[in-house]
Amino acid sequence: RWRCLLAARELHYCPETAGKIIIACCVLHNLCIKEGIDVPELTEVELQTEMTRQPADRIDRAPPVASSAQALQAGQRARAVILQMLKRNRRNSV
């Protein structure tokens, strides 16, 4: 779901920062689940990259997304839904 966690499998940040990034991704993932936002599928290129970096027993064979433009639009819609939910929750908690 989050490109910062995709493929590289390398630590580009200090452990403390990497931990914060992972926690933020988990929180956002849970918000998406709560709002019914599906996990976007990988493009063909992303799928191939992931397959070459995964052990054979962990390969996800999900079909690729039709186009990156569609994936971008889906991501923008998901972001808008999350922002609306956060704003709504903030208003309700004040």
XYZ file of C-alpha atoms in Angstrom:
94
model
C 0.000 0.000 0.000
C 2.825 2.442 0.816
C 5.679 2.886 -1.643
C 8.155 3.691 1.122
C 7.772 0.058 2.236
C 7.820 -1.471 -1.245
C 10.674 -3.537 -2.666
C 13.837 -1.871 -1.336
C 14.056 -3.836 1.928
C 16.911 -1.523 2.909
C 17.150 0.783 5.880
C 17.586 4.297 4.447
C 16.892 5.980 7.780
C 18.082 5.623 11.342
C 16.140 2.918 13.198
C 14.096 5.491 15.147
C 12.929 7.271 11.973
C 12.294 3.964 10.183
C 10.134 2.861 13.118
C 8.094 6.073 12.931
C 7.563 5.573 9.191
C 6.395 2.004 9.737
C 4.019 3.035 12.534
C 2.599 5.840 10.362
C 2.022 3.364 7.526
C 0.267 0.978 9.936
C -2.003 3.746 11.221
C -2.856 4.883 7.694
C -3.453 1.274 6.638
C -5.884 0.784 9.531
C -7.697 4.012 8.608
C -8.044 2.739 5.040
C -9.459 -0.559 6.289
C -11.918 1.311 8.526
C -13.104 3.386 5.545
C -13.299 0.368 3.219
C -10.474 1.499 0.922
C -8.998 -1.489 -0.901
C -5.280 -2.133 -1.047
C -4.148 -1.094 -4.544
C -2.758 -3.842 -6.706
C 0.797 -3.710 -8.007
C 1.602 -2.704 -11.578
C 3.297 -5.310 -13.762
C 6.707 -3.678 -13.183
C 6.168 -3.481 -9.408
C 4.977 -7.075 -9.344
C 8.071 -8.283 -11.205
C 10.350 -6.275 -8.903
C 8.660 -7.681 -5.816
C 8.772 -11.235 -7.174
C 12.528 -11.055 -7.752
C 13.109 -9.783 -4.199
C 10.851 -12.237 -2.371
C 11.675 -15.778 -1.317
C 9.829 -18.242 -3.569
C 7.389 -19.250 -0.822
C 6.270 -15.634 -0.203
C 5.447 -14.454 -3.744
C 2.120 -12.637 -4.083
C 0.593 -13.394 -7.459
C -1.948 -10.552 -7.485
C -2.827 -9.294 -10.977
C -1.253 -5.976 -12.003
C -3.134 -2.682 -12.086
C -4.370 -1.697 -15.567
C -2.442 1.577 -15.637
C -0.463 3.839 -13.382
C -2.901 6.691 -14.144
C -5.750 4.607 -12.730
C -3.659 3.761 -9.680
C -2.839 7.446 -9.174
C -6.513 8.416 -9.360
C -7.465 5.637 -6.946
C -4.770 6.809 -4.543
C -5.977 10.403 -4.761
C -9.547 9.294 -4.010
C -8.341 7.229 -1.054
C -6.353 10.195 0.271
C -9.431 12.423 0.022
C -11.528 9.889 1.959
C -8.898 9.635 4.704
C -8.633 13.425 4.971
C -12.411 13.776 5.239
C -12.510 11.135 7.952
C -9.697 12.801 9.918
C -11.387 16.211 9.657
C -14.719 14.720 10.737
C -13.110 12.968 13.709
C -11.268 16.133 14.701
C -14.484 18.199 14.656
C -16.297 15.573 16.699
C -13.543 15.452 19.332
C -13.413 19.230 19.905
